[in-house]
Amino acid sequence: MTVSATVSEAPAEPSLLAGARVARTTAHRAAQDAERLNRLTDELARAVTEAGFARHFVPHRWGGTAGTFTQLVEAAALLGEACASTAWCAALYAAHGRLAAYLPVAGQRELWGDGPDVRLAAAVVPPSGEAVATAGGWRLTGRWGFASGSDHADWLLLASWTGTGTAREQRVFVVPSAACEVLDTWRNVGLKGTGSNTVVVADVLVPEHRTFTLGALARADRGAARCHAVPYRMVAPLQFAAPVLGAAQGALDAWVRRVATKTGIDGSRVRDAVPTQQTLTRAAGEIEAARLLLRQAAGRADRGGTGAPEVAANGRDCAMAADLCLTAVGRLMRGAGVRSQHEGDPVQQRWRDVTAAAGHPMLDLDAAAAGYARAVLPGTDR
């Protein structure tokens, strides 16, 4: 017997998750267009903005949500079931709003003074280009690769080395999109719709109030919202792992729909075959385990400690989650038959997306393992 709450008793769904459900409908319809164009469509960019991703980590003082990492992971994963590229850009628009909150107040006002729904793309790691100090700011020149969502960004966050010797540091510069040239360079096998293009800036003056150092991301102002009081390394992997989870779930859903009605060459039902049941069970379990790991990591970021052990544990959980999804989708791809190899097949497309996304340095299992060992095992050098 099940007991269901009445409408009046049901808790309200978080607004970002509700917005992601609406955007998912658009993503289902437009995902193939994004694949063909190698970038989000205008409709998709509007949909993720209207869903609330761009404002999710914007401070309350500018009308933003200053939301939780749990909400972001759930919403990005949900959107990723329909289109991993859309979820990838949506999660990064949110994450880059969190980074920009480390600007001086004058810089924040310039970005969000007219409203919080501002799309920010970024190329922060590794730093590139050249920044020369000048009166009132910096002259910035260079090329930055892999700026996801840059075609639809209002501003770009670009990192460069500044200073020399002991004063050498990485600094982030916030540049209006009108001062940048976006080169059509993104031709990847997976996450094709992210438009992770190259950005070029030629001798642009960036005032001091539109810069901050990467070192600032390790510090929090007294009284800052929780989402602005956690170390960058603790939460950065979450924004990349959530779309992976969504794409893996989307692959499983597509696989189940196919297998449910498929027959073998002898007329038998494929669903009754032991290998089919093994594939389903293992893949579904791996994806659910990944979901639990990301839920744990997001909860730790929202409510847990922020020391080295917690940072390392989040890196571990996100990398493990991505690895589990990669294994699950590979298993589904092998068990999907020759039809899955057709261009545009939903299992094959998500297999490519998960493979590409899981290769991001923030989800590297070897690096996460080394960091976790350093935090847990005394005397570890790696």
XYZ file of C-alpha atoms in Angstrom:
382
model
C 0.000 0.000 0.000
C 1.304 3.423 -0.913
C 0.428 6.668 0.753
C 0.498 9.827 -1.359
C 0.376 13.382 -0.097
C -2.425 15.681 -1.124
C -1.615 18.587 -3.406
C -1.657 20.978 -0.464
C 0.788 18.772 1.461
C 3.259 18.198 -1.353
C 6.464 20.213 -0.951
C 7.137 22.801 -3.615
C 9.721 21.738 -6.158
C 12.859 23.922 -6.120
C 12.524 26.571 -8.819
C 15.705 25.551 -10.667
C 14.532 21.945 -10.919
C 11.113 23.078 -12.108
C 12.792 25.308 -14.695
C 15.000 22.426 -15.819
C 11.901 20.309 -16.480
C 10.605 22.977 -18.863
C 14.014 23.375 -20.518
C 14.285 19.600 -20.915
C 11.292 19.653 -23.255
C 13.075 22.200 -25.442
C 16.295 20.191 -25.268
C 14.562 17.014 -26.450
C 13.351 18.899 -29.497
C 16.523 20.879 -30.283
C 19.352 18.503 -29.306
C 19.984 17.363 -32.865
C 20.140 20.973 -34.064
C 22.814 21.685 -31.458
C 24.767 18.635 -32.656
C 24.585 19.852 -36.252
C 25.532 23.458 -35.443
C 28.303 22.548 -32.944
C 26.775 24.999 -30.460
C 23.550 25.633 -28.594
C 20.691 27.041 -30.597
C 19.348 30.456 -29.620
C 16.240 28.694 -28.317
C 18.296 26.424 -26.039
C 20.339 29.327 -24.684
C 17.134 31.175 -23.813
C 15.642 28.055 -22.250
C 18.516 27.465 -19.814
C 18.512 31.156 -18.878
C 14.756 31.191 -18.268
C 15.157 27.991 -16.224
C 17.321 29.950 -13.776
C 20.782 28.487 -14.363
C 22.555 31.797 -15.048
C 21.217 33.365 -11.846
C 21.608 30.292 -9.644
C 24.778 31.396 -7.813
C 24.409 35.153 -8.324
C 24.326 36.935 -4.916
C 20.947 37.912 -3.475
C 21.857 41.608 -3.571
C 21.612 41.497 -7.386
C 18.405 39.465 -7.497
C 20.172 36.114 -7.799
C 19.332 32.840 -6.105
C 22.614 32.138 -4.257
C 21.383 28.562 -4.490
C 22.653 25.166 -3.464
C 24.916 22.669 -5.182
C 22.333 19.958 -4.612
C 19.823 21.911 -6.680
C 22.362 22.485 -9.435
C 23.365 18.822 -9.654
C 19.757 17.626 -9.758
C 18.694 20.201 -12.351
C 21.716 19.731 -14.616
C 21.378 15.945 -14.471
C 17.693 16.178 -15.349
C 18.442 18.431 -18.313
C 21.299 16.132 -19.347
C 18.880 13.262 -19.862
C 17.662 15.124 -22.950
C 20.878 16.822 -24.094
C 24.269 16.598 -22.415
C 25.568 19.641 -24.295
C 22.717 21.807 -23.060
C 23.211 20.584 -19.500
C 26.966 21.197 -19.752
C 26.495 24.824 -20.781
C 23.702 25.354 -18.265
C 25.833 24.063 -15.380
C 28.768 26.201 -16.473
C 26.668 29.354 -16.815
C 25.688 28.774 -13.182
C 29.230 27.997 -12.048
C 30.705 31.035 -13.763
C 28.185 33.255 -11.993
C 29.601 31.889 -8.745
C 33.125 32.798 -9.854
C 32.123 36.317 -10.860
C 30.739 36.872 -7.360
C 34.391 37.223 -6.281
C 34.657 40.470 -8.232
C 34.744 43.773 -6.356
C 31.273 45.207 -5.799
C 31.698 47.681 -8.680
C 32.410 44.797 -11.047
C 29.421 42.833 -9.818
C 27.249 45.878 -10.329
C 28.453 46.212 -13.917
C 27.505 42.589 -14.620
C 24.234 42.291 -12.710
C 23.051 45.832 -12.046
C 20.253 45.388 -14.586
C 19.362 41.836 -13.544
C 20.894 38.477 -12.654
C 20.133 36.539 -15.849
C 23.535 37.160 -17.426
C 25.282 34.324 -19.282
C 28.976 33.991 -18.472
C 31.361 31.743 -20.402
C 34.917 31.122 -19.224
C 38.372 29.835 -20.069
C 40.122 29.851 -16.712
C 42.228 26.677 -16.576
C 44.859 26.713 -17.922
C 45.620 30.451 -17.969
C 46.641 31.902 -21.312
C 47.300 35.202 -23.056
C 49.179 38.175 -21.667
C 48.022 40.794 -19.176
C 49.990 44.012 -18.763
C 49.278 46.312 -15.840
C 48.319 49.852 -16.789
C 46.703 52.857 -15.145
C 43.378 51.749 -13.656
C 43.549 48.161 -14.845
C 45.114 45.756 -17.331
C 45.665 45.433 -21.084
C 44.662 41.916 -22.091
C 45.671 40.094 -25.293
C 45.594 36.430 -26.267
C 43.727 33.278 -27.268
C 41.780 31.010 -24.923
C 40.451 27.598 -25.910
C 37.446 25.504 -24.933
C 35.148 28.329 -23.806
C 31.872 26.365 -23.614
C 28.756 28.371 -24.424
C 30.795 31.334 -25.642
C 28.536 31.958 -28.669
C 25.699 32.984 -26.363
C 27.689 34.575 -23.534
C 27.214 38.186 -22.455
C 30.612 38.232 -20.743
C 33.692 35.995 -20.691
C 35.967 35.135 -17.778
C 39.527 34.726 -19.073
C 42.540 33.831 -16.921
C 46.134 34.875 -17.444
C 49.373 34.873 -15.454
C 50.448 38.214 -14.022
C 53.519 39.361 -12.118
C 56.897 37.665 -11.763
C 58.770 35.724 -9.115
C 57.010 35.474 -5.776
C 54.401 37.968 -7.025
C 53.391 35.697 -9.937
C 49.703 34.765 -9.750
C 46.764 33.750 -11.914
C 44.225 36.494 -12.426
C 40.753 36.286 -13.968
C 39.587 39.091 -16.263
C 35.923 39.678 -17.075
C 35.526 40.917 -20.646
C 32.321 41.878 -22.493
C 31.515 39.553 -25.376
C 31.514 42.518 -27.762
C 35.259 42.916 -27.112
C 35.963 39.239 -27.925
C 36.113 37.301 -31.167
C 34.731 33.764 -30.972
C 36.403 31.463 -33.509
C 34.404 28.517 -34.849
C 36.920 25.843 -33.788
C 34.831 23.265 -31.891
C 34.670 19.969 -33.818
C 34.578 17.347 -31.094
C 33.308 13.773 -31.211
C 31.239 14.293 -28.044
C 29.495 17.256 -26.410
C 29.298 18.666 -29.922
C 26.585 21.158 -29.030
C 28.558 22.938 -26.309
C 30.260 25.313 -28.755
C 33.471 25.122 -26.729
C 35.206 27.465 -29.115
C 38.382 29.543 -29.058
C 38.112 33.143 -27.856
C 40.479 35.881 -29.051
C 41.051 39.229 -27.324
C 43.261 41.943 -28.823
C 44.614 44.627 -26.468
C 41.427 45.160 -24.457
C 41.475 47.390 -21.386
C 40.007 45.578 -18.375
C 39.445 47.911 -15.404
C 40.623 46.777 -11.990
C 37.082 46.280 -10.727
C 36.549 43.555 -13.341
C 39.382 41.307 -12.183
C 40.115 38.975 -9.276
C 42.807 36.415 -8.536
C 42.266 32.665 -8.577
C 43.696 32.673 -5.075
C 40.609 34.591 -3.958
C 38.505 31.511 -4.689
C 40.054 29.803 -1.668
C 38.863 32.570 0.641
C 35.370 33.603 1.727
C 34.169 36.947 2.989
C 32.624 36.879 6.450
C 28.876 36.539 6.086
C 28.984 35.265 2.487
C 26.313 32.827 1.346
C 27.336 29.186 1.673
C 27.754 28.785 -2.089
C 30.386 31.561 -1.983
C 32.147 30.171 1.075
C 33.433 26.850 -0.257
C 36.787 26.215 -1.970
C 36.765 26.151 -5.759
C 38.391 22.708 -5.883
C 35.619 21.294 -3.711
C 32.768 22.206 -6.047
C 34.279 22.551 -9.526
C 34.004 18.804 -10.321
C 30.261 18.837 -9.585
C 29.454 21.104 -12.526
C 31.077 18.638 -14.934
C 29.847 15.411 -13.321
C 26.141 16.329 -13.247
C 25.689 16.394 -17.051
C 27.532 13.045 -17.236
C 24.994 11.523 -14.851
C 22.105 12.920 -16.872
C 23.479 11.630 -20.170
C 24.028 8.164 -18.682
C 20.437 8.097 -17.416
C 19.244 9.222 -20.847
C 21.201 6.380 -22.464
C 19.658 3.865 -20.072
C 16.135 5.163 -20.741
C 16.659 4.953 -24.516
C 18.132 1.449 -24.197
C 15.185 0.238 -22.120
C 12.657 1.595 -24.635
C 14.415 -0.278 -27.425
C 14.898 -3.572 -25.611
C 11.324 -3.634 -24.312
C 9.969 -4.440 -27.799
C 13.004 -5.946 -29.533
C 12.971 -9.514 -30.854
C 15.877 -11.733 -31.824
C 16.403 -13.336 -35.227
C 14.628 -16.450 -33.900
C 11.609 -14.400 -32.825
C 12.355 -14.613 -29.086
C 11.968 -11.565 -26.863
C 15.366 -9.976 -26.206
C 14.144 -8.765 -22.827
C 13.964 -12.355 -21.594
C 17.620 -13.123 -22.397
C 19.991 -13.412 -19.421
C 22.683 -11.160 -21.022
C 20.045 -8.437 -21.523
C 18.960 -8.660 -17.906
C 22.574 -8.604 -16.736
C 23.311 -5.501 -18.826
C 20.233 -3.728 -17.502
C 20.922 -4.589 -13.879
C 24.580 -3.659 -13.920
C 24.160 -0.427 -15.877
C 21.188 0.733 -13.793
C 23.066 -0.045 -10.591
C 26.180 1.799 -11.744
C 24.173 4.869 -12.687
C 22.285 4.823 -9.392
C 25.568 4.498 -7.499
C 26.881 7.517 -9.414
C 23.752 9.457 -8.478
C 24.245 8.670 -4.798
C 27.894 9.721 -4.935
C 27.020 13.068 -6.510
C 24.188 13.605 -4.062
C 26.667 13.003 -1.246
C 29.262 15.351 -2.754
C 26.696 18.097 -3.325
C 25.384 17.734 0.222
C 28.918 17.946 1.568
C 29.427 21.179 -0.409
C 26.149 22.580 0.915
C 26.494 21.604 4.572
C 29.779 19.848 5.369
C 33.288 20.874 6.309
C 35.499 22.653 3.811
C 38.945 21.380 4.775
C 41.380 19.297 2.737
C 39.707 15.943 3.557
C 36.306 17.177 2.386
C 37.746 18.738 -0.770
C 39.529 15.476 -1.573
C 36.410 13.416 -0.850
C 34.394 15.516 -3.296
C 37.039 15.040 -5.967
C 36.931 11.301 -5.289
C 33.131 11.079 -5.432
C 32.790 13.097 -8.637
C 35.532 11.191 -10.454
C 34.113 7.856 -9.306
C 30.625 8.892 -10.412
C 31.887 9.828 -13.877
C 33.807 6.555 -14.130
C 30.727 4.535 -13.155
C 28.650 6.347 -15.780
C 31.319 5.752 -18.398
C 31.318 2.031 -17.581
C 27.524 1.860 -17.624
C 27.108 3.613 -20.961
C 29.856 1.484 -22.516
C 27.984 -1.587 -21.300
C 24.725 -0.307 -22.803
C 26.416 0.519 -26.087
C 27.837 -2.994 -26.397
C 24.462 -4.505 -25.627
C 22.409 -2.264 -27.899
C 23.163 -4.014 -31.184
C 24.130 -2.642 -34.555
C 21.304 -0.077 -34.577
C 23.063 1.860 -31.848
C 25.915 2.612 -34.233
C 23.715 4.649 -36.553
C 24.266 8.396 -36.663
C 21.777 10.159 -34.419
C 21.006 7.082 -32.328
C 20.222 8.206 -28.744
C 22.367 5.568 -27.041
C 25.325 6.189 -29.326
C 25.043 9.973 -28.951
C 25.023 9.776 -25.167
C 27.911 7.294 -25.235
C 29.951 9.894 -27.147
C 28.899 12.671 -24.778
C 29.708 10.707 -21.625
C 33.060 9.616 -23.053
C 33.980 13.209 -23.882
C 32.761 14.674 -20.597
C 34.380 12.011 -18.415
C 37.716 12.941 -19.992
C 37.637 16.412 -18.417
C 40.646 16.979 -16.118
C 38.344 17.781 -13.186
C 36.952 14.232 -13.423
C 40.288 12.457 -13.847
C 40.254 9.449 -11.530
C 44.047 9.215 -11.217
C 44.308 12.843 -10.129
C 41.388 12.437 -7.729
C 42.967 9.321 -6.256
C 46.276 11.115 -5.724
C 44.517 14.018 -4.007
C 42.490 11.714 -1.810
C 45.571 9.716 -0.822
C 47.422 12.899 0.133
C 44.518 13.932 2.348
C 44.036 10.537 4.004
C 47.381 8.698 4.033
C 50.165 10.353 6.062
C 53.390 10.843 4.127
C 51.879 10.396 0.648
C 53.956 12.350 -1.902
C 51.865 12.100 -5.060
